[in-house]
Amino acid sequence: MTSSPLAELSTHVQDLLARVRGALTLSDLLADEPFIVGKRSILSSLQKSLGALAPEDRKEAGATLQEARRVVEEAFVERRRVLEALRRAQELEADRLDLGDVVVSQVRTPLAVGHPGIVAATQRELEDVFVAMGFTVSDGPEVESDWYNFEALNIPPAHPARGMWDTFYVDLGEPETVVLRTHTSPTQIHLMEEAVAAGTLPIHSVMPGRCYRRDTPDARHLAAFHQIEGLVVDRDITFADLAGVIETFTHAYFGADISSRLRPAFFPFTEPSAEFEITCTICRGDGCRTCSQTGWIELGGCGMLDPAVLEAVGIDGEQWSGFAFGFGIDRCAQMRHQIADMRALIDNDVRFLRQFS
Ligand code: PHE
């Protein structure tokens, strides 16, 4: 009688189990899978050799081999589970890096509190600059009717100037009558209406707040952003007063070495109107990706109040005149801190945010 093909079976099984234990990573184990439990395993060749046995021996040998295979497969599956868990733990550990010490520091020192975000801090600084110049600070709603956001600002329905603001509409009332404000200018209208009703003209006020536009975010734009609006309604106000305020503000906030310039522009609610630009602080005027190679960054718009706006709120344009301006708070933060891409403000990466505590 020839020796049974299964004579060495227990040695083979021990070898295979050692091979399973010897795999230290999931990928090593999976690479070895065909040789341990797959087609290229010794167990598979033994299976084939059983064909040579006499039928009465075959059944018992088959059962023995089956049991051996079960032992090896079980060990394989268990090892795979352990190595998968290990890999997950390692992945979690790698992911933990960013937040790791924040979590730890919060656990160990419950007093470690956050700090105002860079935009909130910038807003406060801007308010301080204007308060020092004699302005009050007011705010208004973020959801506005079409009348406040557009019509009262001399932008009638379907006027082509509406294309200047890609608008989010709120599903309330008649279609396209309620909007997320596209700028802080509607707050001017609220302020003037209130001052007329209360008989408290003149007005010298700034109005910071969040605005929304259907813009694709890029290095200089966010779809939800912040503006600060300025409004002066008084007697004998001229464009020189406006230019003086803009210039004073630029130097107070950005420092003496940053220049500003006003360029003729169009806004339906001011006449004449201007765009207000400052030297790009990323490249200091040489031209870079952030300023689209122009060396200048547009902060906002301004101009003398259009008589149609004064009329819409019932202010006598013979007695009163004024100016308005509105510019981006996020843009100011970006220029002040030389942030090449504004999207960093909303990425929520603590390594970025911590620099501004
Ligand atoms: N509201 C204008 C804008 O966001 C800026 C602006 C404000 C222009 C006030 C003139 C006067 O585009």
Tab-separated table of C-alpha atoms and ligand atoms in Angstrom:
chain	number	residue	atom	x	y	z
A	1	MET	CA	0.000	0.000	0.000
A	2	THR	CA	1.352	3.482	-0.944
A	3	SER	CA	1.503	6.014	1.868
A	4	SER	CA	-1.627	8.133	2.211
A	5	PRO	CA	-1.499	11.569	0.480
A	6	LEU	CA	-2.556	12.958	3.871
A	7	ALA	CA	0.414	11.511	5.788
A	8	GLU	CA	1.988	14.955	6.138
A	9	LEU	CA	-1.316	16.766	6.634
A	10	SER	CA	-0.775	17.933	10.191
A	11	THR	CA	2.675	19.324	9.295
A	12	HIS	CA	1.101	21.187	6.366
A	13	VAL	CA	-1.605	22.545	8.612
A	14	GLN	CA	0.997	23.731	11.137
A	15	ASP	CA	2.936	25.416	8.304
A	16	LEU	CA	-0.183	27.135	7.039
A	17	LEU	CA	-1.157	28.327	10.518
A	18	ALA	CA	2.370	29.687	11.002
A	19	ARG	CA	2.028	31.487	7.698
A	20	VAL	CA	-1.267	33.040	8.840
A	21	ARG	CA	0.291	34.206	12.111
A	22	GLY	CA	3.374	35.440	10.285
A	23	ALA	CA	1.421	37.983	8.216
A	24	LEU	CA	1.943	41.273	10.018
A	25	THR	CA	-0.166	43.500	7.813
A	26	LEU	CA	-3.470	43.095	6.046
A	27	SER	CA	-1.867	43.479	2.640
A	28	ASP	CA	0.729	40.765	3.409
A	29	LEU	CA	-2.034	38.409	4.516
A	30	LEU	CA	-4.167	39.106	1.443
A	31	ALA	CA	-1.171	38.645	-0.855
A	32	ASP	CA	-0.671	35.207	0.681
A	33	GLU	CA	-4.344	34.265	0.521
A	34	PRO	CA	-4.142	32.073	-2.634
A	35	PHE	CA	-1.341	30.030	-1.035
A	36	ILE	CA	-3.099	29.597	2.297
A	37	VAL	CA	-6.759	29.002	1.503
A	38	GLY	CA	-6.955	29.491	-2.272
A	39	LYS	CA	-6.342	27.462	-5.399
A	40	ARG	CA	-2.591	27.476	-4.934
A	41	SER	CA	-2.723	26.132	-1.410
A	42	ILE	CA	-1.221	22.747	-0.575
A	43	LEU	CA	-4.697	21.811	0.652
A	44	SER	CA	-6.044	22.212	-2.887
A	45	SER	CA	-3.368	19.954	-4.369
A	46	LEU	CA	-4.054	17.364	-1.669
A	47	GLN	CA	-7.733	17.574	-2.571
A	48	LYS	CA	-6.854	16.669	-6.154
A	49	SER	CA	-4.646	13.771	-5.120
A	50	LEU	CA	-7.518	12.162	-3.224
A	51	GLY	CA	-8.851	11.073	-6.629
A	52	ALA	CA	-6.175	8.383	-6.712
A	53	LEU	CA	-7.476	6.707	-3.541
A	54	ALA	CA	-9.694	3.707	-3.476
A	55	PRO	CA	-13.344	4.817	-3.189
A	56	GLU	CA	-13.720	3.372	0.327
A	57	ASP	CA	-10.697	5.393	1.599
A	58	ARG	CA	-11.646	8.526	-0.282
A	59	LYS	CA	-14.587	9.437	1.883
A	60	GLU	CA	-12.714	9.385	5.160
A	61	ALA	CA	-9.678	11.170	3.698
A	62	GLY	CA	-12.056	13.780	2.238
A	63	ALA	CA	-13.566	14.420	5.663
A	64	THR	CA	-10.124	14.708	7.305
A	65	LEU	CA	-8.992	17.178	4.668
A	66	GLN	CA	-12.221	19.135	5.025
A	67	GLU	CA	-11.623	19.483	8.760
A	68	ALA	CA	-8.029	20.633	8.146
A	69	ARG	CA	-9.272	23.221	5.681
A	70	ARG	CA	-11.846	24.471	8.184
A	71	VAL	CA	-9.147	24.982	10.826
A	72	VAL	CA	-6.929	26.901	8.423
A	73	GLU	CA	-9.784	28.992	7.039
A	74	GLU	CA	-10.979	29.903	10.496
A	75	ALA	CA	-7.488	31.014	11.492
A	76	PHE	CA	-7.246	33.000	8.261
A	77	VAL	CA	-10.571	34.794	8.789
A	78	GLU	CA	-9.716	35.607	12.392
A	79	ARG	CA	-6.297	36.934	11.436
A	80	ARG	CA	-7.871	39.044	8.693
A	81	ARG	CA	-10.298	40.530	11.214
A	82	VAL	CA	-7.460	41.439	13.578
A	83	LEU	CA	-5.334	42.984	10.844
A	84	GLU	CA	-8.303	44.950	9.479
A	85	ALA	CA	-8.976	46.355	12.929
A	86	LEU	CA	-5.304	47.221	13.246
A	87	ARG	CA	-5.351	49.014	9.931
A	88	ARG	CA	-8.463	50.983	10.863
A	89	ALA	CA	-6.838	52.000	14.122
A	90	GLN	CA	-3.747	53.137	12.250
A	91	GLU	CA	-5.855	55.129	9.796
A	92	LEU	CA	-7.738	56.783	12.631
A	93	GLU	CA	-4.472	57.591	14.339
A	94	ALA	CA	-3.172	59.208	11.145
A	95	ASP	CA	-6.396	61.218	10.741
A	96	ARG	CA	-6.280	62.317	14.329
A	97	LEU	CA	-3.168	64.441	13.784
A	98	ASP	CA	-4.995	67.692	12.935
A	99	LEU	CA	-7.376	67.711	15.829
A	100	GLY	CA	-5.448	65.539	18.250
A	101	ASP	CA	-4.036	68.081	20.615
A	102	VAL	CA	-7.182	70.195	20.540
A	103	VAL	CA	-9.196	67.281	21.801
A	104	VAL	CA	-6.566	66.471	24.388
A	105	SER	CA	-6.239	70.049	25.552
A	106	GLN	CA	-9.996	70.362	25.906
A	107	VAL	CA	-10.099	67.248	28.012
A	108	ARG	CA	-7.198	68.238	30.228
A	109	THR	CA	-7.861	71.947	30.512
A	110	PRO	CA	-11.568	72.645	30.373
A	111	LEU	CA	-10.799	76.359	30.401
A	112	ALA	CA	-9.210	76.264	26.945
A	113	VAL	CA	-11.903	78.220	25.121
A	114	GLY	CA	-11.918	79.385	21.506
A	115	HIS	CA	-11.467	82.905	20.261
A	116	PRO	CA	-13.350	85.147	17.855
A	117	GLY	CA	-12.920	84.014	14.264
A	118	ILE	CA	-10.850	86.153	11.971
A	119	VAL	CA	-13.885	87.656	10.234
A	120	ALA	CA	-15.646	88.531	13.500
A	121	ALA	CA	-12.418	90.082	14.798
A	122	THR	CA	-11.992	92.065	11.588
A	123	GLN	CA	-15.571	93.306	11.803
A	124	ARG	CA	-14.929	94.620	15.311
A	125	GLU	CA	-11.741	96.353	14.250
A	126	LEU	CA	-13.519	98.002	11.332
A	127	GLU	CA	-16.337	99.125	13.616
A	128	ASP	CA	-13.732	100.641	15.949
A	129	VAL	CA	-12.139	102.592	13.121
A	130	PHE	CA	-15.489	104.056	12.065
A	131	VAL	CA	-16.697	104.701	15.591
A	132	ALA	CA	-13.500	106.714	16.114
A	133	MET	CA	-14.529	108.756	13.067
A	134	GLY	CA	-17.939	109.534	14.581
A	135	PHE	CA	-20.115	106.815	13.061
A	136	THR	CA	-22.658	104.726	14.968
A	137	VAL	CA	-23.039	100.979	14.288
A	138	SER	CA	-26.376	99.530	13.145
A	139	ASP	CA	-27.557	96.270	11.687
A	140	GLY	CA	-30.392	94.954	9.578
A	141	PRO	CA	-32.029	91.716	8.438
A	142	GLU	CA	-30.289	89.156	6.243
A	143	VAL	CA	-33.554	88.173	4.584
A	144	GLU	CA	-35.032	91.097	2.702
A	145	SER	CA	-37.937	91.857	0.454
A	146	ASP	CA	-37.168	92.722	-3.120
A	147	TRP	CA	-38.079	96.298	-2.299
A	148	TYR	CA	-35.293	96.799	0.251
A	149	ASN	CA	-32.624	94.831	-1.596
A	150	PHE	CA	-33.364	96.303	-5.029
A	151	GLU	CA	-36.317	98.589	-5.723
A	152	ALA	CA	-35.774	101.235	-3.056
A	153	LEU	CA	-32.156	101.304	-4.194
A	154	ASN	CA	-33.321	102.457	-7.618
A	155	ILE	CA	-33.102	98.990	-9.181
A	156	PRO	CA	-36.574	98.310	-10.619
A	157	PRO	CA	-37.762	94.766	-11.388
A	158	ALA	CA	-36.106	93.282	-14.466
A	159	HIS	CA	-33.609	96.171	-14.616
A	160	PRO	CA	-30.376	94.986	-16.257
A	161	ALA	CA	-28.406	96.242	-13.214
A	162	ARG	CA	-29.851	93.294	-11.275
A	163	GLY	CA	-27.306	91.183	-13.124
A	164	MET	CA	-24.645	92.781	-10.876
A	165	TRP	CA	-25.927	90.612	-8.024
A	166	ASP	CA	-26.509	86.882	-8.496
A	167	THR	CA	-29.331	86.433	-6.070
A	168	PHE	CA	-30.553	83.627	-3.838
A	169	TYR	CA	-34.336	83.753	-3.586
A	170	VAL	CA	-36.237	82.567	-0.539
A	171	ASP	CA	-39.292	80.428	-1.170
A	172	LEU	CA	-41.768	82.759	0.559
A	173	GLY	CA	-44.732	84.688	-0.807
A	174	GLU	CA	-44.893	85.494	-4.509
A	175	PRO	CA	-41.980	83.987	-6.484
A	176	GLU	CA	-38.789	86.090	-6.401
A	177	THR	CA	-40.069	88.621	-3.865
A	178	VAL	CA	-37.964	87.569	-0.855
A	179	VAL	CA	-34.186	87.359	-1.107
A	180	LEU	CA	-31.085	86.695	0.934
A	181	ARG	CA	-29.605	90.173	0.840
A	182	THR	CA	-26.918	90.443	-1.821
A	183	HIS	CA	-25.307	93.438	-0.120
A	184	THR	CA	-25.681	95.512	3.047
A	185	SER	CA	-27.159	98.446	1.118
A	186	PRO	CA	-30.786	97.557	2.044
A	187	THR	CA	-29.869	98.446	5.634
A	188	GLN	CA	-29.348	102.030	4.407
A	189	ILE	CA	-33.003	102.069	3.438
A	190	HIS	CA	-34.150	100.775	6.843
A	191	LEU	CA	-32.016	103.389	8.586
A	192	MET	CA	-33.281	106.264	6.482
A	193	GLU	CA	-36.911	105.172	6.886
A	194	GLU	CA	-36.482	104.955	10.662
A	195	ALA	CA	-34.751	108.329	10.861
A	196	VAL	CA	-37.500	109.944	8.775
A	197	ALA	CA	-40.232	108.381	10.914
A	198	ALA	CA	-38.501	109.382	14.167
A	199	GLY	CA	-37.322	112.766	12.891
A	200	THR	CA	-33.716	111.939	13.800
A	201	LEU	CA	-31.772	112.976	10.684
A	202	PRO	CA	-28.783	113.409	10.144
A	203	ILE	CA	-27.334	109.877	9.911
A	204	HIS	CA	-23.709	108.830	10.261
A	205	SER	CA	-23.699	105.072	10.552
A	206	VAL	CA	-21.936	101.892	9.507
A	207	MET	CA	-23.807	98.609	9.062
A	208	PRO	CA	-21.813	95.378	9.073
A	209	GLY	CA	-23.326	92.002	8.282
A	210	ARG	CA	-23.551	88.858	6.273
A	211	CYS	CA	-24.541	88.832	2.606
A	212	TYR	CA	-25.147	86.099	0.061
A	213	ARG	CA	-24.545	85.741	-3.643
A	214	ARG	CA	-24.845	82.833	-6.009
A	215	ASP	CA	-21.132	82.994	-6.777
A	216	THR	CA	-18.738	80.089	-7.140
A	217	PRO	CA	-16.147	80.519	-4.377
A	218	ASP	CA	-12.657	81.395	-5.598
A	219	ALA	CA	-9.532	83.097	-4.270
A	220	ARG	CA	-11.436	86.387	-3.749
A	221	HIS	CA	-15.100	85.371	-3.372
A	222	LEU	CA	-17.335	83.384	-1.041
A	223	ALA	CA	-21.044	82.756	-1.571
A	224	ALA	CA	-21.742	83.795	2.030
A	225	PHE	CA	-19.595	86.786	2.887
A	226	HIS	CA	-19.634	89.971	4.954
A	227	GLN	CA	-19.856	93.621	4.067
A	228	ILE	CA	-19.771	96.824	5.997
A	229	GLU	CA	-21.990	99.566	4.672
A	230	GLY	CA	-21.492	103.225	5.463
A	231	LEU	CA	-24.152	105.908	5.223
A	232	VAL	CA	-23.971	109.635	5.790
A	233	VAL	CA	-27.041	111.827	5.315
A	234	ASP	CA	-26.457	115.421	6.358
A	235	ARG	CA	-26.383	118.960	5.030
A	236	ASP	CA	-23.809	120.089	2.467
A	237	ILE	CA	-22.120	116.736	2.044
A	238	THR	CA	-19.803	116.525	-0.984
A	239	PHE	CA	-17.766	113.904	-2.782
A	240	ALA	CA	-14.686	115.292	-1.013
A	241	ASP	CA	-16.183	114.168	2.311
A	242	LEU	CA	-16.632	110.666	0.911
A	243	ALA	CA	-13.089	110.511	-0.508
A	244	GLY	CA	-11.737	111.785	2.822
A	245	VAL	CA	-13.545	109.082	4.798
A	246	ILE	CA	-12.289	106.339	2.463
A	247	GLU	CA	-8.728	107.612	2.627
A	248	THR	CA	-8.777	108.029	6.403
A	249	PHE	CA	-10.207	104.559	6.807
A	250	THR	CA	-7.608	102.946	4.510
A	251	HIS	CA	-4.685	104.387	6.402
A	252	ALA	CA	-6.215	103.747	9.815
A	253	TYR	CA	-6.894	100.103	9.042
A	254	PHE	CA	-4.219	99.014	6.554
A	255	GLY	CA	-1.412	101.376	7.503
A	256	ALA	CA	0.289	104.293	5.833
A	257	ASP	CA	2.049	102.226	3.185
A	258	ILE	CA	-1.126	100.902	1.546
A	259	SER	CA	-2.639	103.215	-1.061
A	260	SER	CA	-6.250	103.410	-2.086
A	261	ARG	CA	-7.773	104.664	-5.288
A	262	LEU	CA	-11.282	105.464	-6.464
A	263	ARG	CA	-12.238	104.541	-10.008
A	264	PRO	CA	-15.392	105.667	-11.796
A	265	ALA	CA	-18.054	102.971	-11.621
A	266	PHE	CA	-21.791	102.519	-11.792
A	267	PHE	CA	-24.250	101.703	-9.044
A	268	PRO	CA	-27.939	102.479	-9.496
A	269	PHE	CA	-28.197	103.971	-5.997
A	270	THR	CA	-25.277	106.389	-6.112
A	271	GLU	CA	-24.366	109.148	-8.544
A	272	PRO	CA	-21.531	109.659	-9.172
A	273	SER	CA	-20.289	106.197	-8.177
A	274	ALA	CA	-16.814	104.816	-7.672
A	275	GLU	CA	-15.042	101.581	-7.007
A	276	PHE	CA	-12.678	101.578	-4.088
A	277	GLU	CA	-9.422	99.641	-4.506
A	278	ILE	CA	-6.286	99.189	-2.428
A	279	THR	CA	-2.802	97.916	-3.242
A	280	CYS	CA	-2.791	94.116	-3.195
A	281	THR	CA	-1.021	93.201	0.031
A	282	ILE	CA	-0.098	89.716	-1.196
A	283	CYS	CA	2.228	91.003	-3.950
A	284	ARG	CA	2.506	94.654	-2.822
A	285	GLY	CA	1.308	95.740	-6.248
A	286	ASP	CA	3.525	93.592	-8.451
A	287	GLY	CA	0.669	91.386	-9.642
A	288	CYS	CA	-0.179	87.880	-8.443
A	289	ARG	CA	-2.845	85.221	-8.705
A	290	THR	CA	-4.931	86.724	-5.895
A	291	CYS	CA	-5.272	90.127	-7.623
A	292	SER	CA	-5.453	88.593	-11.111
A	293	GLN	CA	-2.096	90.219	-11.923
A	294	THR	CA	-3.488	93.780	-11.538
A	295	GLY	CA	-1.674	94.769	-8.338
A	296	TRP	CA	-4.988	96.146	-6.981
A	297	ILE	CA	-7.794	94.575	-4.972
A	298	GLU	CA	-11.316	95.900	-5.121
A	299	LEU	CA	-12.703	96.364	-1.622
A	300	GLY	CA	-16.100	97.788	-2.553
A	301	GLY	CA	-18.176	100.550	-4.020
A	302	CYS	CA	-19.232	104.031	-3.000
A	303	GLY	CA	-20.819	107.214	-4.225
A	304	MET	CA	-23.127	110.127	-3.537
A	305	LEU	CA	-26.718	109.144	-2.689
A	306	ASP	CA	-28.856	109.156	-5.792
A	307	PRO	CA	-31.834	111.546	-5.476
A	308	ALA	CA	-34.134	108.650	-6.458
A	309	VAL	CA	-33.112	106.799	-3.277
A	310	LEU	CA	-33.725	109.834	-1.068
A	311	GLU	CA	-37.104	110.208	-2.700
A	312	ALA	CA	-37.989	106.528	-2.164
A	313	VAL	CA	-37.604	106.971	1.606
A	314	GLY	CA	-39.159	110.431	1.734
A	315	ILE	CA	-36.050	112.554	2.377
A	316	ASP	CA	-36.015	116.029	0.864
A	317	GLY	CA	-33.058	116.057	-1.532
A	318	GLU	CA	-33.037	119.863	-1.543
A	319	GLN	CA	-32.187	119.949	2.158
A	320	TRP	CA	-30.191	116.773	2.595
A	321	SER	CA	-27.428	115.060	0.703
A	322	GLY	CA	-25.118	112.216	1.538
A	323	PHE	CA	-22.889	109.400	0.504
A	324	ALA	CA	-22.710	105.663	0.966
A	325	PHE	CA	-20.056	103.029	0.709
A	326	GLY	CA	-20.025	99.276	1.082
A	327	PHE	CA	-17.086	96.902	1.115
A	328	GLY	CA	-16.097	93.355	1.942
A	329	ILE	CA	-15.102	92.528	5.505
A	330	ASP	CA	-13.707	89.140	4.446
A	331	ARG	CA	-11.727	90.944	1.753
A	332	CYS	CA	-10.318	93.318	4.395
A	333	ALA	CA	-9.331	90.348	6.588
A	334	GLN	CA	-7.732	88.716	3.562
A	335	MET	CA	-5.700	91.807	2.688
A	336	ARG	CA	-4.791	92.663	6.243
A	337	HIS	CA	-3.481	89.144	6.962
A	338	GLN	CA	-2.209	88.369	3.465
A	339	ILE	CA	-4.358	85.318	2.900
A	340	ALA	CA	-3.792	84.343	-0.721
A	341	ASP	CA	-7.013	82.340	-1.007
A	342	MET	CA	-10.156	83.494	0.771
A	343	ARG	CA	-11.559	79.968	0.908
A	344	ALA	CA	-9.137	79.356	3.812
A	345	LEU	CA	-11.607	81.398	5.906
A	346	ILE	CA	-14.245	78.667	5.657
A	347	ASP	CA	-12.097	75.527	5.517
A	348	ASN	CA	-12.154	75.263	9.325
A	349	ASP	CA	-8.581	74.012	9.535
A	350	VAL	CA	-7.563	74.755	13.125
A	351	ARG	CA	-3.915	75.159	12.109
A	352	PHE	CA	-5.021	78.140	10.011
A	353	LEU	CA	-7.537	79.517	12.491
A	354	ARG	CA	-5.136	79.386	15.438
A	355	GLN	CA	-2.821	81.867	13.785
A	356	PHE	CA	-5.378	84.581	14.429
A	357	SER	CA	-6.048	84.093	18.124
B	1	PHE	N1	-23.786	97.582	-2.464
B	1	PHE	C1	-22.715	97.668	-3.431
B	1	PHE	C2	-22.252	96.250	-3.759
B	1	PHE	O1	-22.238	95.437	-2.907
B	1	PHE	C3	-21.563	98.505	-2.940
B	1	PHE	C4	-21.962	99.934	-2.717
B	1	PHE	C5	-22.439	100.367	-1.498
B	1	PHE	C6	-21.843	100.844	-3.738
B	1	PHE	C7	-22.771	101.686	-1.301
B	1	PHE	C8	-22.172	102.170	-3.565
B	1	PHE	C9	-22.660	102.581	-2.327
B	1	PHE	O2	-21.920	95.946	-4.875
